[in-house]
Tab-separated table of C-alpha atoms in Angstrom:
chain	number	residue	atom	x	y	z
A	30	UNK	CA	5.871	25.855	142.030
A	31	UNK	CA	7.302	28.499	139.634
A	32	UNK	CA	4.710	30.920	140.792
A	33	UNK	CA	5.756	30.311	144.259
A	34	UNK	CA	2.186	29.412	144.967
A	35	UNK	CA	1.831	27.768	148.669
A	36	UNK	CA	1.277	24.121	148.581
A	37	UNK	CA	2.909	23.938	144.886
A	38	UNK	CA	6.107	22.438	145.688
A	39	UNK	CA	4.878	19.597	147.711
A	40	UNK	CA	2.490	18.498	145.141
A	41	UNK	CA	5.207	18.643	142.612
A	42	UNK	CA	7.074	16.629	144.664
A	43	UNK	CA	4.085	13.812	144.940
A	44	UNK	CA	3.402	14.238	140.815
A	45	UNK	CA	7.282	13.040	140.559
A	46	UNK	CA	7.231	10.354	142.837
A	47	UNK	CA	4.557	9.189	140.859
A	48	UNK	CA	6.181	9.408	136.925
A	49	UNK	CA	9.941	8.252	138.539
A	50	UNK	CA	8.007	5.209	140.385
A	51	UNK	CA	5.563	4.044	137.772
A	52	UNK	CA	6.339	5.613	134.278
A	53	UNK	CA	9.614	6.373	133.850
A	54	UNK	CA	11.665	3.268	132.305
A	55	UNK	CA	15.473	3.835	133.073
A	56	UNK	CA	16.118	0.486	130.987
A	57	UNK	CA	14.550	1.983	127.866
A	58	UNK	CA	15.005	5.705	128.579
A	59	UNK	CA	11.647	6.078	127.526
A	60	UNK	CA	8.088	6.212	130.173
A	61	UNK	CA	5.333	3.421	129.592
A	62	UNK	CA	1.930	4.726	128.751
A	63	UNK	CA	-0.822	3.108	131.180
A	64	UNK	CA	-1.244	1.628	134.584
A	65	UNK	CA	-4.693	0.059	135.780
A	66	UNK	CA	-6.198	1.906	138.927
A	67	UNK	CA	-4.424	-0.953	141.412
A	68	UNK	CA	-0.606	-0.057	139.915
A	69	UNK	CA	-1.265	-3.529	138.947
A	70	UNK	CA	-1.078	-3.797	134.993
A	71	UNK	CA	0.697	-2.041	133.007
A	72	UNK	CA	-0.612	-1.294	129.717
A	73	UNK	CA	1.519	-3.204	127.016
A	74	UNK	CA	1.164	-0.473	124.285
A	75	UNK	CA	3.983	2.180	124.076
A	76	UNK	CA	3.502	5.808	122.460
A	77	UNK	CA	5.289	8.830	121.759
A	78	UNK	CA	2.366	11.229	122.535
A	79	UNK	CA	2.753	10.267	126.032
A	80	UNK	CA	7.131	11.004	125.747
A	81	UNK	CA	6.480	14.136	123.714
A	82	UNK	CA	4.617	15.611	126.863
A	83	UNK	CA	6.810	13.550	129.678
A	84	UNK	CA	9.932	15.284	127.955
A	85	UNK	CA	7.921	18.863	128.479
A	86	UNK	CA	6.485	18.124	131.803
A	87	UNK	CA	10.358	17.464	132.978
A	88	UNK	CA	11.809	19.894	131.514
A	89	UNK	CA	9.126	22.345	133.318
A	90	UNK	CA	9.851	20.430	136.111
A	91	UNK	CA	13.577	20.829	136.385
A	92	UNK	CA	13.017	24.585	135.768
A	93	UNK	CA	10.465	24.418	138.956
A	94	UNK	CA	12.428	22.507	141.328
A	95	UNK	CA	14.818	24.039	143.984
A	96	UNK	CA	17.350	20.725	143.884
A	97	UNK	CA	19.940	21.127	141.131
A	98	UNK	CA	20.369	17.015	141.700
A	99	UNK	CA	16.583	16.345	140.582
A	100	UNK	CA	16.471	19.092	137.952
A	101	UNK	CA	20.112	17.350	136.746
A	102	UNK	CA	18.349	13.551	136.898
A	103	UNK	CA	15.186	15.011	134.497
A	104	UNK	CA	16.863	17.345	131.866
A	105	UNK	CA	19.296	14.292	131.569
A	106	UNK	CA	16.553	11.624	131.293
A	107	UNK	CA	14.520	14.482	128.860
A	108	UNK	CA	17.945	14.660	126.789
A	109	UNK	CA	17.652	10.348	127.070
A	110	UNK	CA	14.058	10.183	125.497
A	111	UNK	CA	14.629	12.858	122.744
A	112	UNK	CA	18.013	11.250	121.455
A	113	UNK	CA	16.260	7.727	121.120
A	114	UNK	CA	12.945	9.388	119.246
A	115	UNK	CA	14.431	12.362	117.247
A	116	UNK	CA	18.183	11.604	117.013
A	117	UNK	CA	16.836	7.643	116.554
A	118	UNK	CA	13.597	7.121	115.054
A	119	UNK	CA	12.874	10.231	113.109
A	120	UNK	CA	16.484	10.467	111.527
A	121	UNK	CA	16.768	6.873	110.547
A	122	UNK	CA	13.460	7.601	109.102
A	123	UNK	CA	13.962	10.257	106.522
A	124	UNK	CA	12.599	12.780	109.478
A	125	UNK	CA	8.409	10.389	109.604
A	126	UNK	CA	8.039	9.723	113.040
A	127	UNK	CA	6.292	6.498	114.324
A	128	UNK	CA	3.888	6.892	117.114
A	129	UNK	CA	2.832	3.495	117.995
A	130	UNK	CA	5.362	0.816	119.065
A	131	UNK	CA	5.263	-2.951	121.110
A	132	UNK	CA	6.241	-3.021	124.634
A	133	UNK	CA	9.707	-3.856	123.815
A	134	UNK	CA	9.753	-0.818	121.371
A	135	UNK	CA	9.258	-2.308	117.944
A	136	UNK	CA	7.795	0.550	116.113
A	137	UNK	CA	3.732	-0.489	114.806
A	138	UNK	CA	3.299	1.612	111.683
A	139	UNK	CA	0.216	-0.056	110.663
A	140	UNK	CA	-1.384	0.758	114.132
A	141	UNK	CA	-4.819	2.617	114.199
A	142	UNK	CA	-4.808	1.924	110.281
A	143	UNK	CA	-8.672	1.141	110.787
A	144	UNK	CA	-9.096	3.932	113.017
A	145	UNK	CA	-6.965	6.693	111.625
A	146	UNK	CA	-9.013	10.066	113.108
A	147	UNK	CA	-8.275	8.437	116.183
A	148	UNK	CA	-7.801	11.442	118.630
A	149	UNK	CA	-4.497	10.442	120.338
A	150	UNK	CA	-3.366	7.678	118.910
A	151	UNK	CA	-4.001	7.829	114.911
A	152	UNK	CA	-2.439	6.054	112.398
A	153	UNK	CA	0.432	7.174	110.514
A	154	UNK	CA	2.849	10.931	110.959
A	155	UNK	CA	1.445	12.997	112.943
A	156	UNK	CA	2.937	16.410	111.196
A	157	UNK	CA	1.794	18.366	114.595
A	158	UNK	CA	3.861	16.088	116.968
A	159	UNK	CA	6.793	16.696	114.861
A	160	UNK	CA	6.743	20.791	115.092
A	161	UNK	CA	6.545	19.935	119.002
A	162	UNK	CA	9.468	17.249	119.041
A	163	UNK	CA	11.456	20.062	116.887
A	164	UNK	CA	10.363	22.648	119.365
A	165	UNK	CA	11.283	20.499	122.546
A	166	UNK	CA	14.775	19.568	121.198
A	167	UNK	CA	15.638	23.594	121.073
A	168	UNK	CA	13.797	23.710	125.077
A	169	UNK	CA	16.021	21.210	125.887
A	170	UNK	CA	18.734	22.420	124.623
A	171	UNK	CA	18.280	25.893	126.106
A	172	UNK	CA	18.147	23.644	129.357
A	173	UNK	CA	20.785	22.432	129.019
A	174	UNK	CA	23.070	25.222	128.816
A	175	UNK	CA	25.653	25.758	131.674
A	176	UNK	CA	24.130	22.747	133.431
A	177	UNK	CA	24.953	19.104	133.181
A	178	UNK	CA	28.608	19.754	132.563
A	179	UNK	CA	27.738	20.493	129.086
A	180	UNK	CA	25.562	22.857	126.418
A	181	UNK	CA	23.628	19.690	124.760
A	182	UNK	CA	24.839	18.163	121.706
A	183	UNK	CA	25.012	19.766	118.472
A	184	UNK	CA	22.404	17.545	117.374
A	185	UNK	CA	19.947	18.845	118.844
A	186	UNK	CA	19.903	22.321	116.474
A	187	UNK	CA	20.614	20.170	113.531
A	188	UNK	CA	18.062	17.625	114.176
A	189	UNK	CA	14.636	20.229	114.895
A	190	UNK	CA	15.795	22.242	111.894
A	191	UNK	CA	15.568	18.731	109.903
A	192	UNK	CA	12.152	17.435	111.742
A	193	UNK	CA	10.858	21.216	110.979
A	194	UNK	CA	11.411	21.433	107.263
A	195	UNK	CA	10.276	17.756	107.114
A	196	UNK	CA	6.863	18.583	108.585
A	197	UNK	CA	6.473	22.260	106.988
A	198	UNK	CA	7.789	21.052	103.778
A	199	UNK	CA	5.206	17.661	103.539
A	200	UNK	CA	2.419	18.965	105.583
A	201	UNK	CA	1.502	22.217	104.158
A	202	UNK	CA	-1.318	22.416	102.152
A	203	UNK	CA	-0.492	18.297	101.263
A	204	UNK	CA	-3.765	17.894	99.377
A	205	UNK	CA	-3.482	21.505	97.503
A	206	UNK	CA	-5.724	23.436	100.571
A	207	UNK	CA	-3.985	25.981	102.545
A	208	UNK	CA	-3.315	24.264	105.587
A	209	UNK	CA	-1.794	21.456	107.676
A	210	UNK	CA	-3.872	17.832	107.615
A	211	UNK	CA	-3.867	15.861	110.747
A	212	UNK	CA	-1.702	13.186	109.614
A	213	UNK	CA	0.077	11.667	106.453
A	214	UNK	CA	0.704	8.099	105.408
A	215	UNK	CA	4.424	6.533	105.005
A	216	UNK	CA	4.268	8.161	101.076
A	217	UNK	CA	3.616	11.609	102.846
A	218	UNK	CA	-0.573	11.731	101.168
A	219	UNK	CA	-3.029	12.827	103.839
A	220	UNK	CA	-4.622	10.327	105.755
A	221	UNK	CA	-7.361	12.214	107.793
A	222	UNK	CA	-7.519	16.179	106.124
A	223	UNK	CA	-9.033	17.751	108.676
A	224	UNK	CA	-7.148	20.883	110.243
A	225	UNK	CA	-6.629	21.068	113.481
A	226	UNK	CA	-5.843	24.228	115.555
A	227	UNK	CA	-3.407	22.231	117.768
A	228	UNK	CA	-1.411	21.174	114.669
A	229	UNK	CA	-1.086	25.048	113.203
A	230	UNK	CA	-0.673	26.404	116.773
A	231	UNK	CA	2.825	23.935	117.178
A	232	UNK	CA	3.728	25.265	113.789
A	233	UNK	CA	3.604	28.952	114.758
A	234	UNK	CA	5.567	28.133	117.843
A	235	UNK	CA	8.549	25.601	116.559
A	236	UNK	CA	8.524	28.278	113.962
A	237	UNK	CA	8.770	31.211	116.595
A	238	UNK	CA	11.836	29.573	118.884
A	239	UNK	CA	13.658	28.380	115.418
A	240	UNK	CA	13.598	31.927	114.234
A	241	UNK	CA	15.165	32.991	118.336
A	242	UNK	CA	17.775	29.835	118.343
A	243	UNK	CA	18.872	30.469	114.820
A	244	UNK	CA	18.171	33.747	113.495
A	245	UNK	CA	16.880	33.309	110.552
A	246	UNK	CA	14.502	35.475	108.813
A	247	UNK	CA	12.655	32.624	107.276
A	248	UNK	CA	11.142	30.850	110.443
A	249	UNK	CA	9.942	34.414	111.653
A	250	UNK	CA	7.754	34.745	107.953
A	251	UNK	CA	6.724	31.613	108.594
A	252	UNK	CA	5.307	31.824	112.250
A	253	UNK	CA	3.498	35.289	110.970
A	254	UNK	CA	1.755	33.229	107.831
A	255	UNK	CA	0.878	30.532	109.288
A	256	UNK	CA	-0.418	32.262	112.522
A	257	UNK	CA	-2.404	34.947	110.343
A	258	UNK	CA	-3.634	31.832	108.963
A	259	UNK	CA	-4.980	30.670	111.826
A	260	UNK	CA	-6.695	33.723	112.931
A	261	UNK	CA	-8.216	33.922	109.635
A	262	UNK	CA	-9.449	30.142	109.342
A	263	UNK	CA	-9.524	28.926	113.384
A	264	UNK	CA	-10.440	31.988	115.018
A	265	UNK	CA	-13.567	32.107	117.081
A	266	UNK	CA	-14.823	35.538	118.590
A	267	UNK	CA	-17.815	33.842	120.165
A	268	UNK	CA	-14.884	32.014	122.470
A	269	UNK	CA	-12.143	34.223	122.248
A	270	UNK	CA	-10.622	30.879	121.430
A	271	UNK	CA	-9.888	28.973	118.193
A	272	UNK	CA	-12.122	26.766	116.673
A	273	UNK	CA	-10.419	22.927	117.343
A	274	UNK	CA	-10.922	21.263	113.818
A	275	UNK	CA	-12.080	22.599	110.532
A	276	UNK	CA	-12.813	20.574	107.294
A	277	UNK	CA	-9.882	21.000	104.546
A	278	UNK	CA	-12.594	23.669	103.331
A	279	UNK	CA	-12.138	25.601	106.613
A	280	UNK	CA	-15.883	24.736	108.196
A	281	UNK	CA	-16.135	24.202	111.756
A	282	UNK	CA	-15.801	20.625	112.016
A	283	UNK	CA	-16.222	17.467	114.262
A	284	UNK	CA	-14.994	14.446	112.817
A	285	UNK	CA	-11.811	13.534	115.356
A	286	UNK	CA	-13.213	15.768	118.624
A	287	UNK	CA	-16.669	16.648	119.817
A	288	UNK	CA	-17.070	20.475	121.770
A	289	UNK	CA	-14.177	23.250	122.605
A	290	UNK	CA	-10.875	22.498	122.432
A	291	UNK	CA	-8.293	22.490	124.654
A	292	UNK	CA	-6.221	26.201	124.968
A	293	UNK	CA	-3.369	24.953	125.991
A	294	UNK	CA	-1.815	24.942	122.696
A	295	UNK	CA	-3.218	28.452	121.576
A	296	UNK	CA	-2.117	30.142	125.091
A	297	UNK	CA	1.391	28.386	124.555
A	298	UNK	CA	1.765	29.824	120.965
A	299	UNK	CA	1.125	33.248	122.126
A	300	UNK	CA	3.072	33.169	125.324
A	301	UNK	CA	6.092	32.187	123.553
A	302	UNK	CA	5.713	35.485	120.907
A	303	UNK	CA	9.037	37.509	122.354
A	304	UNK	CA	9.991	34.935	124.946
A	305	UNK	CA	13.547	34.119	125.744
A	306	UNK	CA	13.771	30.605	124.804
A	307	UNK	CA	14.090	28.265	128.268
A	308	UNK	CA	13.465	24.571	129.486
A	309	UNK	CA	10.148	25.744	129.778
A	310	UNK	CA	7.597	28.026	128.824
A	311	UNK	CA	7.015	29.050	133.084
A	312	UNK	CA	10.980	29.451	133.474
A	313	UNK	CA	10.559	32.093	130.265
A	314	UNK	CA	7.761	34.413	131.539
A	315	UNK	CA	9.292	34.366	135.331
């Protein structure tokens, strides 16, 4: 739809039909996670991985749509979800972020304990999700701006600065390696070690839009570290991609996801190298 590509707008239109009807939970401010086939059942676990990405798919969304109404409704329900997870749960917890919660919300910080190189849904602080939750908060902000009635709450800045430092500050090299592990326990020790490219590539870029939002020289050395980093360690020339998991050791690895990687995170990181920070990364290049 941002492209202006025929047929775009109407399937846009269908895809949010679908998340207002079935996911989105006014009540709770917050979308559920699963639905059977039927619309029948809905699952009765609740995540965050499934917000983080509801918030960014609405935000693009809003930034798509010509209907200042709708693109009103979903920054305001985006602004909804990331007050009650980073303003809520991540602040009253010294900036560690549950995942896993009840359907009523109860957060479930022994979830996955048994499985914790669980691919989407592993136990404990998932230091990647938190670069992305800062990084959203500044999108959403920038969204924000002129629109609404309002320019966001001054929370927002405060708060992804906080989440940030929290992650880079714990995650980083955690068990004495160069590097980010996957996830940390409640005492900030690594859980699962492995490194994945996801996790650096959401470093780089919270650290790229922190350095555009506030200026500061230090976020910009960061994002050129870490992301040198990562073309040292993750890099793949037979791909052209980056390699999706390495061992703390920085061999090509396969312990939470078998074959290539997703780019999604990679092209994002890039993309937003010079960008003007907006809602989205499409409003930004158009």
């Amino acid at each position: 739809t941002a492209a202006g590509i025929e047929g775009g707008r109407g399937l846009l239109g269908d895809a949010l039909g679908v998340w207002q009807d079935r996911f989105w939970d006014d009540d709770a401010g917050l979308a559920v996670e699963e639905w059977d086939r039927g619309w029948t059942r809905c699952a009765g676990y609740r995540g965050l991985n499934a917000n983080m990405h509801g918030v960014e798919a609405t935000l693009a969304a809003a930034d798509a749509v010509d209907d200042p109404p709708v693109a009103t409704r979903l920054r305001d329900q985006a602004l909804r979800s990331t007050e009650r997870v980073v303003h809520g749960w991540a602040r009253e917890r010294d900036w560690r972020l549950p995942e896993h919660f009840t359907d009523g919300w109860v957060p479930l910080p022994d979830y996955n304990r048994d499985r914790p190189a669980d691919p989407f849904r592993p136990y404990g602080v998932t230091v990647g999700h938190q670069f992305e939750w800062a990084r959203l908060a500044l999108h959403l902000r920038a969204a924000l701006q002129g629109r609404s009635g309002h320019n966001g709450p001054d929370w927002l800045v405060d708060d992804a600065i906080a989440l940030f430092d929290a992650a880079a500050a714990r995650g980083w090299a955690a068990d004495g390696r160069d590097g980010f592990p996957y996830t940390l326990d409640w005492d900030d020790r690594p859980v699962v070690g492995a490194r994945m490219h996801w996790v650096l590539c959401e470093a780089v870029a919270a650290a790229t839009v922190l350095a555009a939002v506030t200026g500061e020289e230090r976020y910009r050395e960061l994002a050129a570290r870490w992301r040198a980093h990562g073309e040292d360690r993750f890099a793949d020339p037979a791909t052209g991609s980056w390699h999706h998991e390495l061992t703390p050791d920085g061999a090509v690895a396969t312990g939470t996801w078998s074959g290539q990687g997703d780019a999604y995170h990679l092209v994002q990181m890039l993309l937003l190298d010079g960008a003007p920070v907006r809602g989205s990364l499409a409003a930004a290049l158009r």
